[in-house]
Structure formats: C-alpha cells, structure tokens
PDB file of C-alpha atoms in Angstrom:
ATOM      1  CA  MET A  23      24.315   1.672  54.371  1.00 44.00           C
ATOM      2  CA  LYS A  24      26.352  -1.167  52.865  1.00 38.00           C
ATOM      3  CA  LYS A  25      23.279  -3.370  52.933  1.00 40.00           C
ATOM      4  CA  ILE A  26      21.251  -0.707  51.079  1.00 40.00           C
ATOM      5  CA  MET A  27      23.999  -0.340  48.464  1.00 39.00           C
ATOM      6  CA  LYS A  28      24.033  -4.091  47.934  1.00 41.00           C
ATOM      7  CA  VAL A  29      20.271  -4.031  47.322  1.00 39.00           C
ATOM      8  CA  ILE A  30      20.599  -1.149  44.839  1.00 39.00           C
ATOM      9  CA  THR A  31      23.434  -2.937  43.039  1.00 38.00           C
ATOM     10  CA  ALA A  32      21.371  -6.115  42.852  1.00 42.00           C
ATOM     11  CA  VAL A  33      18.393  -4.224  41.390  1.00 40.00           C
ATOM     12  CA  MET A  34      20.591  -2.535  38.774  1.00 41.00           C
ATOM     13  CA  LEU A  35      22.136  -5.874  37.833  1.00 40.00           C
ATOM     14  CA  LEU A  36      18.679  -7.430  37.487  1.00 42.00           C
ATOM     15  CA  ALA A  37      17.540  -4.517  35.290  1.00 43.00           C
ATOM     16  CA  SER A  38      20.566  -4.917  33.050  1.00 43.00           C
ATOM     17  CA  LEU A  39      19.623  -8.539  32.526  1.00 44.00           C
ATOM     18  CA  VAL A  40      15.926  -7.891  31.926  1.00 44.00           C
ATOM     19  CA  LEU A  41      16.212  -4.967  29.478  1.00 42.00           C
ATOM     20  CA  PRO A  42      18.039  -6.851  26.710  1.00 44.00           C
ATOM     21  CA  LEU A  43      15.459  -9.636  26.985  1.00 41.00           C
ATOM     22  CA  SER A  44      12.577  -7.193  26.615  1.00 41.00           C
ATOM     23  CA  ASN A  45      14.255  -5.593  23.607  1.00 41.00           C
ATOM     24  CA  ALA A  46      14.736  -9.010  22.044  1.00 40.00           C
ATOM     25  CA  LYS A  47      11.010  -9.742  22.404  1.00 42.00           C
ATOM     26  CA  ALA A  48      10.178  -6.454  20.644  1.00 64.00           C
ATOM     27  CA  GLN A  49      12.208  -7.410  17.576  1.00 80.00           C
ATOM     28  CA  THR A  50      10.033  -8.757  14.761  1.00 91.00           C
ATOM     29  CA  THR A  51      10.829 -12.327  13.773  1.00 97.00           C
ATOM     30  CA  LEU A  52       9.069 -15.015  11.777  1.00 98.00           C
ATOM     31  CA  LYS A  53       8.241 -16.694  15.064  1.00 97.00           C
ATOM     32  CA  SER A  54       6.749 -13.537  16.607  1.00 97.00           C
ATOM     33  CA  ILE A  55       4.609 -12.937  13.502  1.00 98.00           C
ATOM     34  CA  LYS A  56       3.211 -16.456  13.723  1.00 98.00           C
ATOM     35  CA  GLU A  57       2.576 -16.083  17.450  1.00 97.00           C
ATOM     36  CA  LYS A  58       0.538 -12.892  17.073  1.00 97.00           C
ATOM     37  CA  GLY A  59      -1.223 -14.233  13.983  1.00 98.00           C
ATOM     38  CA  GLN A  60      -0.664 -11.075  11.932  1.00 98.00           C
ATOM     39  CA  LEU A  61       1.778  -9.718   9.385  1.00 98.00           C
ATOM     40  CA  VAL A  62       1.790  -5.923   9.709  1.00 98.00           C
ATOM     41  CA  VAL A  63       2.983  -4.341   6.466  1.00 98.00           C
ATOM     42  CA  GLY A  64       3.923  -0.676   6.188  1.00 98.00           C
ATOM     43  CA  THR A  65       3.205   1.130   2.927  1.00 98.00           C
ATOM     44  CA  SER A  66       2.603   4.584   1.480  1.00 97.00           C
ATOM     45  CA  ALA A  67      -0.621   4.257  -0.498  1.00 97.00           C
ATOM     46  CA  ASP A  68      -0.025   7.006  -3.042  1.00 96.00           C
ATOM     47  CA  TYR A  69       1.834   5.064  -5.711  1.00 96.00           C
ATOM     48  CA  PRO A  70      -0.514   3.507  -8.304  1.00 96.00           C
ATOM     49  CA  PRO A  71      -0.521   0.790  -9.568  1.00 97.00           C
ATOM     50  CA  PHE A  72       1.679  -0.510  -6.742  1.00 98.00           C
ATOM     51  CA  GLU A  73      -0.429   0.771  -3.825  1.00 98.00           C
ATOM     52  CA  TRP A  74      -3.160   3.392  -3.591  1.00 97.00           C
ATOM     53  CA  ILE A  75      -6.516   4.069  -1.958  1.00 96.00           C
ATOM     54  CA  SER A  76      -9.589   3.010  -3.907  1.00 95.00           C
ATOM     55  CA  ILE A  77     -13.022   4.302  -2.883  1.00 92.00           C
ATOM     56  CA  GLU A  78     -16.002   2.072  -3.621  1.00 87.00           C
ATOM     57  CA  ASP A  79     -19.481   2.947  -2.307  1.00 86.00           C
ATOM     58  CA  GLY A  80     -17.911   5.436   0.088  1.00 88.00           C
ATOM     59  CA  GLN A  81     -15.553   2.823   1.542  1.00 92.00           C
ATOM     60  CA  GLU A  82     -11.776   3.236   1.347  1.00 94.00           C
ATOM     61  CA  GLU A  83      -9.611   0.248   0.516  1.00 96.00           C
ATOM     62  CA  ILE A  84      -5.849   0.073  -0.049  1.00 98.00           C
ATOM     63  CA  ILE A  85      -5.220  -1.940  -3.211  1.00 98.00           C
ATOM     64  CA  GLY A  86      -2.437  -2.536  -5.722  1.00 98.00           C
ATOM     65  CA  ALA A  87       0.179  -5.012  -6.896  1.00 98.00           C
ATOM     66  CA  ASP A  88       2.257  -4.573  -3.735  1.00 98.00           C
ATOM     67  CA  ILE A  89      -0.771  -5.248  -1.554  1.00 98.00           C
ATOM     68  CA  ASP A  90      -1.398  -8.521  -3.398  1.00 98.00           C
ATOM     69  CA  LEU A  91       2.278  -9.360  -2.888  1.00 98.00           C
ATOM     70  CA  ALA A  92       1.867  -8.642   0.825  1.00 98.00           C
ATOM     71  CA  GLN A  93      -1.162 -10.945   0.934  1.00 98.00           C
ATOM     72  CA  LYS A  94       0.844 -13.731  -0.724  1.00 98.00           C
ATOM     73  CA  ILE A  95       3.544 -13.410   1.951  1.00 98.00           C
ATOM     74  CA  ALA A  96       0.961 -13.412   4.761  1.00 98.00           C
ATOM     75  CA  ASP A  97      -0.708 -16.498   3.256  1.00 98.00           C
ATOM     76  CA  GLU A  98       2.643 -18.276   3.022  1.00 98.00           C
ATOM     77  CA  ILE A  99       3.301 -17.589   6.710  1.00 98.00           C
ATOM     78  CA  GLY A 100      -0.286 -18.512   7.566  1.00 98.00           C
ATOM     79  CA  VAL A 101      -1.370 -15.265   9.249  1.00 98.00           C
ATOM     80  CA  GLU A 102      -3.731 -12.338   8.739  1.00 98.00           C
ATOM     81  CA  LEU A 103      -2.525  -9.367   6.686  1.00 98.00           C
ATOM     82  CA  VAL A 104      -2.699  -5.914   8.295  1.00 98.00           C
ATOM     83  CA  ILE A 105      -1.779  -2.820   6.247  1.00 98.00           C
ATOM     84  CA  GLU A 106      -0.431   0.333   7.922  1.00 98.00           C
ATOM     85  CA  ASN A 107      -0.570   3.363   5.606  1.00 98.00           C
ATOM     86  CA  MET A 108       1.790   6.279   6.322  1.00 96.00           C
ATOM     87  CA  GLY A 109       4.055   8.868   4.712  1.00 95.00           C
ATOM     88  CA  PHE A 110       6.963   7.409   2.757  1.00 96.00           C
ATOM     89  CA  ASP A 111       9.556   9.090   4.968  1.00 96.00           C
ATOM     90  CA  GLY A 112       8.032   7.429   8.028  1.00 97.00           C
ATOM     91  CA  LEU A 113       8.341   3.875   6.721  1.00 98.00           C
ATOM     92  CA  ILE A 114      11.875   2.929   7.773  1.00 98.00           C
ATOM     93  CA  PRO A 115      11.552   4.567  11.231  1.00 97.00           C
ATOM     94  CA  SER A 116       8.324   2.589  11.764  1.00 98.00           C
ATOM     95  CA  LEU A 117      10.076  -0.621  10.766  1.00 98.00           C
ATOM     96  CA  LYS A 118      13.052  -0.002  13.037  1.00 97.00           C
ATOM     97  CA  THR A 119      10.782   0.655  16.026  1.00 97.00           C
ATOM     98  CA  ASN A 120       8.774  -2.505  15.228  1.00 96.00           C
ATOM     99  CA  ARG A 121       5.518  -0.664  14.591  1.00 97.00           C
ATOM    100  CA  VAL A 122       5.384  -2.711  11.391  1.00 98.00           C
ATOM    101  CA  ASP A 123       6.941  -6.060  10.512  1.00 98.00           C
ATOM    102  CA  ILE A 124       8.002  -5.395   6.916  1.00 98.00           C
ATOM    103  CA  LEU A 125       7.702  -2.673   4.256  1.00 98.00           C
ATOM    104  CA  ILE A 126       6.278  -3.053   0.753  1.00 98.00           C
ATOM    105  CA  ALA A 127       6.143   0.370  -0.839  1.00 98.00           C
ATOM    106  CA  GLY A 128       8.002   0.377  -4.138  1.00 94.00           C
ATOM    107  CA  MET A 129      11.230   0.945  -2.225  1.00 95.00           C
ATOM    108  CA  GLY A 130      14.588   0.354  -3.903  1.00 92.00           C
ATOM    109  CA  TYR A 131      18.117  -0.176  -2.672  1.00 91.00           C
ATOM    110  CA  THR A 132      20.396   2.653  -1.577  1.00 91.00           C
ATOM    111  CA  GLU A 133      23.573   2.436   0.476  1.00 90.00           C
ATOM    112  CA  ASP A 134      22.067   4.592   3.214  1.00 92.00           C
ATOM    113  CA  ARG A 135      19.037   2.335   3.513  1.00 94.00           C
ATOM    114  CA  ALA A 136      21.206  -0.788   3.412  1.00 94.00           C
ATOM    115  CA  GLU A 137      22.986   0.381   6.558  1.00 96.00           C
ATOM    116  CA  GLN A 138      19.652   0.267   8.385  1.00 97.00           C
ATOM    117  CA  VAL A 139      17.572  -2.529   6.824  1.00 97.00           C
ATOM    118  CA  ASP A 140      17.707  -5.616   4.626  1.00 97.00           C
ATOM    119  CA  PHE A 141      16.242  -6.084   1.130  1.00 97.00           C
ATOM    120  CA  SER A 142      14.499  -9.024  -0.461  1.00 97.00           C
ATOM    121  CA  THR A 143      15.164 -10.228  -3.972  1.00 96.00           C
ATOM    122  CA  PRO A 144      13.973  -7.355  -6.231  1.00 96.00           C
ATOM    123  CA  TYR A 145      10.558  -7.804  -7.798  1.00 97.00           C
ATOM    124  CA  TYR A 146      10.251  -4.861 -10.243  1.00 95.00           C
ATOM    125  CA  GLU A 147      12.484  -2.384 -12.082  1.00 91.00           C
ATOM    126  CA  THR A 148      11.598   0.961 -13.644  1.00 88.00           C
ATOM    127  CA  THR A 149      13.112   4.291 -14.751  1.00 92.00           C
ATOM    128  CA  ASP A 150      12.311   7.766 -13.404  1.00 94.00           C
ATOM    129  CA  TYR A 151      10.921  10.647 -15.476  1.00 96.00           C
ATOM    130  CA  PHE A 152       9.683  14.160 -14.845  1.00 98.00           C
ATOM    131  CA  VAL A 153       5.970  14.869 -15.117  1.00 98.00           C
ATOM    132  CA  VAL A 154       5.008  18.427 -16.100  1.00 98.00           C
ATOM    133  CA  ARG A 155       1.864  20.357 -17.038  1.00 98.00           C
ATOM    134  CA  SER A 156       0.972  19.814 -20.687  1.00 98.00           C
ATOM    135  CA  GLU A 157       1.112  23.511 -21.558  1.00 97.00           C
ATOM    136  CA  ASP A 158       4.652  23.793 -20.123  1.00 97.00           C
ATOM    137  CA  ALA A 159       6.266  20.814 -21.844  1.00 96.00           C
ATOM    138  CA  GLU A 160       8.009  22.935 -24.497  1.00 95.00           C
ATOM    139  CA  GLN A 161       9.870  24.860 -21.799  1.00 93.00           C
ATOM    140  CA  PHE A 162      12.045  21.805 -21.109  1.00 94.00           C
ATOM    141  CA  GLN A 163      14.461  21.823 -24.040  1.00 89.00           C
ATOM    142  CA  ASP A 164      17.377  20.080 -22.332  1.00 90.00           C
ATOM    143  CA  ALA A 165      18.359  18.681 -18.934  1.00 87.00           C
ATOM    144  CA  SER A 166      19.936  21.974 -17.822  1.00 89.00           C
ATOM    145  CA  THR A 167      16.465  23.561 -17.905  1.00 93.00           C
ATOM    146  CA  PHE A 168      15.515  21.692 -14.729  1.00 95.00           C
ATOM    147  CA  SER A 169      18.066  23.601 -12.650  1.00 94.00           C
ATOM    148  CA  GLU A 170      15.972  26.755 -13.100  1.00 91.00           C
ATOM    149  CA  LYS A 171      12.692  25.120 -12.058  1.00 96.00           C
ATOM    150  CA  ARG A 172      10.691  24.263  -8.957  1.00 98.00           C
ATOM    151  CA  LEU A 173      11.096  20.505  -8.707  1.00 98.00           C
ATOM    152  CA  GLY A 174       9.194  18.060  -6.534  1.00 98.00           C
ATOM    153  CA  ALA A 175       9.907  14.585  -5.207  1.00 98.00           C
ATOM    154  CA  GLN A 176       8.664  12.306  -2.465  1.00 97.00           C
ATOM    155  CA  LYS A 177      10.462  12.843   0.820  1.00 96.00           C
ATOM    156  CA  ALA A 178      13.222  10.274   1.545  1.00 95.00           C
ATOM    157  CA  SER A 179      12.801   8.714  -1.925  1.00 94.00           C
ATOM    158  CA  ILE A 180      15.359   7.789  -4.566  1.00 92.00           C
ATOM    159  CA  GLN A 181      13.836  10.512  -6.759  1.00 95.00           C
ATOM    160  CA  GLU A 182      14.618  13.102  -4.104  1.00 96.00           C
ATOM    161  CA  GLY A 183      18.226  11.899  -4.107  1.00 92.00           C
ATOM    162  CA  ILE A 184      18.454  12.185  -7.890  1.00 93.00           C
ATOM    163  CA  ILE A 185      17.300  15.810  -7.831  1.00 95.00           C
ATOM    164  CA  LEU A 186      19.700  16.710  -5.023  1.00 95.00           C
ATOM    165  CA  SER A 187      22.552  15.115  -6.956  1.00 92.00           C
ATOM    166  CA  GLU A 188      21.744  16.186 -10.516  1.00 93.00           C
ATOM    167  CA  PHE A 189      20.131  19.593  -9.909  1.00 95.00           C
ATOM    168  CA  PRO A 190      21.604  21.067  -6.716  1.00 95.00           C
ATOM    169  CA  ASP A 191      20.640  24.612  -7.765  1.00 94.00           C
ATOM    170  CA  ALA A 192      16.979  23.807  -8.367  1.00 96.00           C
ATOM    171  CA  GLU A 193      14.279  24.741  -5.871  1.00 97.00           C
ATOM    172  CA  LEU A 194      13.356  21.361  -4.399  1.00 98.00           C
ATOM    173  CA  THR A 195      10.101  20.611  -2.591  1.00 98.00           C
ATOM    174  CA  SER A 196       9.916  17.242  -0.839  1.00 98.00           C
ATOM    175  CA  LEU A 197       6.526  16.000   0.337  1.00 97.00           C
ATOM    176  CA  GLY A 198       5.459  12.791   2.037  1.00 94.00           C
ATOM    177  CA  LYS A 199       2.757  11.867  -0.476  1.00 95.00           C
ATOM    178  CA  ASN A 200       2.939  11.662  -4.275  1.00 96.00           C
ATOM    179  CA  ASN A 201      -0.697  12.756  -4.436  1.00 96.00           C
ATOM    180  CA  ASP A 202       0.258  16.053  -2.803  1.00 97.00           C
ATOM    181  CA  LEU A 203       3.126  16.528  -5.247  1.00 98.00           C
ATOM    182  CA  ILE A 204       0.799  16.060  -8.224  1.00 98.00           C
ATOM    183  CA  GLN A 205      -1.696  18.489  -6.733  1.00 98.00           C
ATOM    184  CA  SER A 206       1.092  21.044  -6.256  1.00 98.00           C
ATOM    185  CA  LEU A 207       2.060  20.554  -9.905  1.00 98.00           C
ATOM    186  CA  LEU A 208      -1.515  21.003 -11.110  1.00 98.00           C
ATOM    187  CA  THR A 209      -1.930  24.206  -9.072  1.00 98.00           C
ATOM    188  CA  ASN A 210       1.334  25.714 -10.379  1.00 98.00           C
ATOM    189  CA  ARG A 211       3.244  25.464  -7.108  1.00 98.00           C
ATOM    190  CA  LEU A 212       5.733  23.139  -8.806  1.00 98.00           C
ATOM    191  CA  ASP A 213       7.072  23.015 -12.369  1.00 98.00           C
ATOM    192  CA  ALA A 214       7.951  19.312 -12.509  1.00 98.00           C
ATOM    193  CA  VAL A 215       7.702  16.186 -10.358  1.00 98.00           C
ATOM    194  CA  LEU A 216      10.113  13.266 -10.649  1.00 98.00           C
ATOM    195  CA  LEU A 217       8.380   9.890 -10.487  1.00 97.00           C
ATOM    196  CA  ASP A 218       8.835   6.250 -11.328  1.00 93.00           C
ATOM    197  CA  GLU A 219       7.612   5.814 -14.914  1.00 94.00           C
ATOM    198  CA  VAL A 220       4.829   3.350 -14.061  1.00 95.00           C
ATOM    199  CA  ALA A 221       3.372   5.489 -11.272  1.00 95.00           C
ATOM    200  CA  ALA A 222       3.817   8.622 -13.402  1.00 97.00           C
ATOM    201  CA  ALA A 223       1.745   7.075 -16.195  1.00 96.00           C
ATOM    202  CA  GLN A 224      -1.102   6.459 -13.758  1.00 96.00           C
ATOM    203  CA  PHE A 225      -1.162  10.043 -12.474  1.00 97.00           C
ATOM    204  CA  ILE A 226      -1.175  11.257 -16.084  1.00 97.00           C
ATOM    205  CA  LYS A 227      -4.077   8.919 -16.827  1.00 94.00           C
ATOM    206  CA  GLN A 228      -6.016  10.183 -13.799  1.00 93.00           C
ATOM    207  CA  ASN A 229      -5.567  13.794 -14.949  1.00 95.00           C
ATOM    208  CA  ASP A 230      -6.459  13.325 -18.600  1.00 90.00           C
ATOM    209  CA  GLY A 231      -4.851  15.950 -20.818  1.00 92.00           C
ATOM    210  CA  LYS A 232      -3.402  18.037 -17.986  1.00 98.00           C
ATOM    211  CA  LEU A 233      -0.034  16.308 -17.493  1.00 98.00           C
ATOM    212  CA  VAL A 234       2.638  14.764 -19.716  1.00 98.00           C
ATOM    213  CA  LEU A 235       5.749  12.641 -19.254  1.00 97.00           C
ATOM    214  CA  LEU A 236       9.065  14.082 -20.491  1.00 97.00           C
ATOM    215  CA  GLU A 237      10.185  10.833 -22.117  1.00 95.00           C
ATOM    216  CA  GLU A 238      13.298  12.394 -23.632  1.00 95.00           C
ATOM    217  CA  PHE A 239      14.820  12.841 -20.154  1.00 94.00           C
ATOM    218  CA  PRO A 240      15.111   9.480 -18.360  1.00 94.00           C
ATOM    219  CA  PHE A 241      16.875   9.467 -15.008  1.00 89.00           C
ATOM    220  CA  ILE A 242      18.456   6.287 -13.729  1.00 78.00           C
ATOM    221  CA  ASP A 243      19.995   5.989 -10.281  1.00 69.00           C
ATOM    222  CA  GLU A 244      22.572   3.270 -10.967  1.00 67.00           C
ATOM    223  CA  GLU A 245      22.806   2.439  -7.272  1.00 62.00           C
ATOM    224  CA  ALA A 246      19.064   1.801  -7.091  1.00 59.00           C
ATOM    225  CA  GLN A 247      18.645  -0.175 -10.308  1.00 55.00           C
ATOM    226  CA  THR A 248      18.503  -3.451  -8.452  1.00 69.00           C
ATOM    227  CA  GLY A 249      14.764  -2.754  -8.430  1.00 89.00           C
ATOM    228  CA  GLN A 250      11.995  -2.527  -5.849  1.00 95.00           C
ATOM    229  CA  SER A 251      12.196  -4.874  -2.881  1.00 97.00           C
ATOM    230  CA  VAL A 252      10.433  -5.933   0.283  1.00 98.00           C
ATOM    231  CA  ILE A 253      12.193  -4.329   3.257  1.00 98.00           C
ATOM    232  CA  LEU A 254      12.732  -5.873   6.676  1.00 98.00           C
ATOM    233  CA  ASN A 255      14.890  -5.419   9.737  1.00 98.00           C
ATOM    234  CA  LYS A 256      18.419  -6.828   9.719  1.00 97.00           C
ATOM    235  CA  ASP A 257      19.385 -10.257  11.051  1.00 94.00           C
ATOM    236  CA  ASN A 258      16.043 -11.834  10.222  1.00 96.00           C
ATOM    237  CA  GLU A 259      17.103 -14.677   7.955  1.00 97.00           C
ATOM    238  CA  ASP A 260      14.103 -16.961   8.544  1.00 98.00           C
ATOM    239  CA  LEU A 261      11.645 -14.210   7.557  1.00 98.00           C
ATOM    240  CA  LEU A 262      13.805 -13.132   4.601  1.00 98.00           C
ATOM    241  CA  GLU A 263      13.877 -16.705   3.302  1.00 98.00           C
ATOM    242  CA  VAL A 264      10.070 -16.891   3.276  1.00 98.00           C
ATOM    243  CA  ILE A 265       9.744 -13.483   1.591  1.00 98.00           C
ATOM    244  CA  ASN A 266      12.336 -14.312  -1.069  1.00 98.00           C
ATOM    245  CA  GLY A 267      10.578 -17.590  -1.814  1.00 98.00           C
ATOM    246  CA  VAL A 268       7.301 -15.772  -2.529  1.00 98.00           C
ATOM    247  CA  VAL A 269       8.940 -12.923  -4.469  1.00 98.00           C
ATOM    248  CA  GLU A 270      11.086 -15.159  -6.653  1.00 98.00           C
ATOM    249  CA  GLU A 271       8.148 -17.402  -7.557  1.00 98.00           C
ATOM    250  CA  MET A 272       5.960 -14.418  -8.503  1.00 98.00           C
ATOM    251  CA  VAL A 273       8.727 -12.897 -10.636  1.00 98.00           C
ATOM    252  CA  GLU A 274       9.671 -16.147 -12.366  1.00 98.00           C
ATOM    253  CA  ASN A 275       6.113 -17.137 -13.281  1.00 98.00           C
ATOM    254  CA  GLY A 276       5.212 -13.592 -14.367  1.00 98.00           C
ATOM    255  CA  GLU A 277       2.533 -13.181 -11.701  1.00 98.00           C
ATOM    256  CA  TYR A 278       3.787  -9.831 -10.463  1.00 98.00           C
ATOM    257  CA  ASP A 279       3.857  -8.370 -13.979  1.00 97.00           C
ATOM    258  CA  GLU A 280       0.286  -9.612 -14.436  1.00 98.00           C
ATOM    259  CA  LEU A 281      -0.711  -7.793 -11.242  1.00 98.00           C
ATOM    260  CA  ILE A 282       0.747  -4.556 -12.581  1.00 97.00           C
ATOM    261  CA  GLU A 283      -1.320  -4.896 -15.753  1.00 96.00           C
ATOM    262  CA  LYS A 284      -4.422  -5.802 -13.752  1.00 97.00           C
ATOM    263  CA  TYR A 285      -4.228  -2.709 -11.551  1.00 97.00           C
ATOM    264  CA  ILE A 286      -3.327  -0.386 -14.408  1.00 95.00           C
ATOM    265  CA  GLU A 287      -6.651  -1.338 -15.981  1.00 93.00           C
ATOM    266  CA  LEU A 288      -8.476  -0.524 -12.747  1.00 89.00           C
ATOM    267  CA  ILE A 289      -7.118   3.024 -12.491  1.00 80.00           C
TER     268      ILE A 289
END
C-alpha cells in the first residue's frame, strides 16, 4: 500500500509541474505569434468606418481602418493576419482564453477592463451621441427626456456604461452587434441608440433620411477619453512594444486619420 501511495504522490507531483508549463505555452507572446506565423486579431465587424463587413460580388470581406491597423502590426511582426469576427461582449473573454492574440475593435479604456487586459497607446478619440429616427427628433428636448425612453447600446461597451450611469430609469436594451441596434431603432423597438460619433455618422449615411444625430447632447465618459486602443493580455511587454511602435507612427504621421477618411468615402 505504501508503495502504491508513493506512486500516486509522484504522479500528482509530476502533474503539478507539467500543468503550469502547459498553461505558459498557451499564453500568447510575441515569440508564440512568430512561431505559428499568424497574428489572430479579434474584432466586432459592425462599427464602420473602423471595421465592418463589405460584400463585393457576393463575397464578404471585413474591412476598415482598424483592419488596416491590424495588417500593419502583422507586417511589422512578419506574420500572416487572421481576423476573428465576434460579438463585442465576447472579445475580452476570447482574448483571455487565447482564442485570439490581440483585440482591435474601437475599444477604449475603463477601470474594469484595465484589471483584465493591457492597452496600447490610444490611436483615436471621439464623443458619443444618440441616434434617433428623424421623425422623433423633436421629442428630445433635454437630457432628462432620455430617462423615459427605450435606449440601446452595444453589450459590454462604454456606451452601455454611460446609459446605466446617466439614465438608470431608462429601459435599456444591450445587444452584441451595432447593426442589430440600428435595425431595432428603425423598426421602432428602440427610441434611441448611443454610438460613437464617427460610427453613428456612417449608420445615418447608410439609412439616408431615416436617422439623425442629436448633436446637442454629447456624452463623454471621462474615464474612457484616453481614446481607442489595441488590447492585449497583461504581462506581454515585447508584444506591446511592437504594437505601440506601429500605433504611434500611424498617429504621428496622420496615417490613421487618412484611413478613417478613406473608409468613410467607401461607405
């Protein structure tokens, strides 16, 4: 019996040594990205002009300023770019479980996110506004009006947090895709949707005459006004250094702003 117990103890000890090693291999690093020859980027392709699905000749392609940024990072590392499209609320869980290597999805800083992930140097800043149906715009006379309305925001987004904080009595609907929120607005299932001003302008453009931006009611989350960043797992300094190098160059030379203008024209 003692001999059997010694064997069991030895097996358990061996397992305790092996498991941390296997976990370490699963963690995305700059080295592991180079070894597999791919940079897998998670995004939520419902956020024009940053990332959205374009259909040409029946073929779907994810395009946008963030996708070009992702390509620049992949090129700098010297690997193939692979895009994984998913719901916005699934992005950070997918990163933490190493399904994807980094996130580029118009995501800004919040304290809750910062406890889980790291942020690159910001690459773009905007303000949030409500989008409403054109015929309903006059109903919104002041900010208090929103508390009586059916409001929509993307699930797990900064906009969702703003509504929860500023309009706790409103009827909030949180959905994974901005496209679905806009469709709910157009079909009278929502009264207003809170969006980043650049993305909001594109949805208004796509639905000519049906939607308007309530420019008199800007909403700024002070915590998040560091801007949109590339997101990666913590303790990944080598990868963060490469990402920051690409981001900072594109911001300083105006290349990212040019990409925004380029994709706005394509919508």
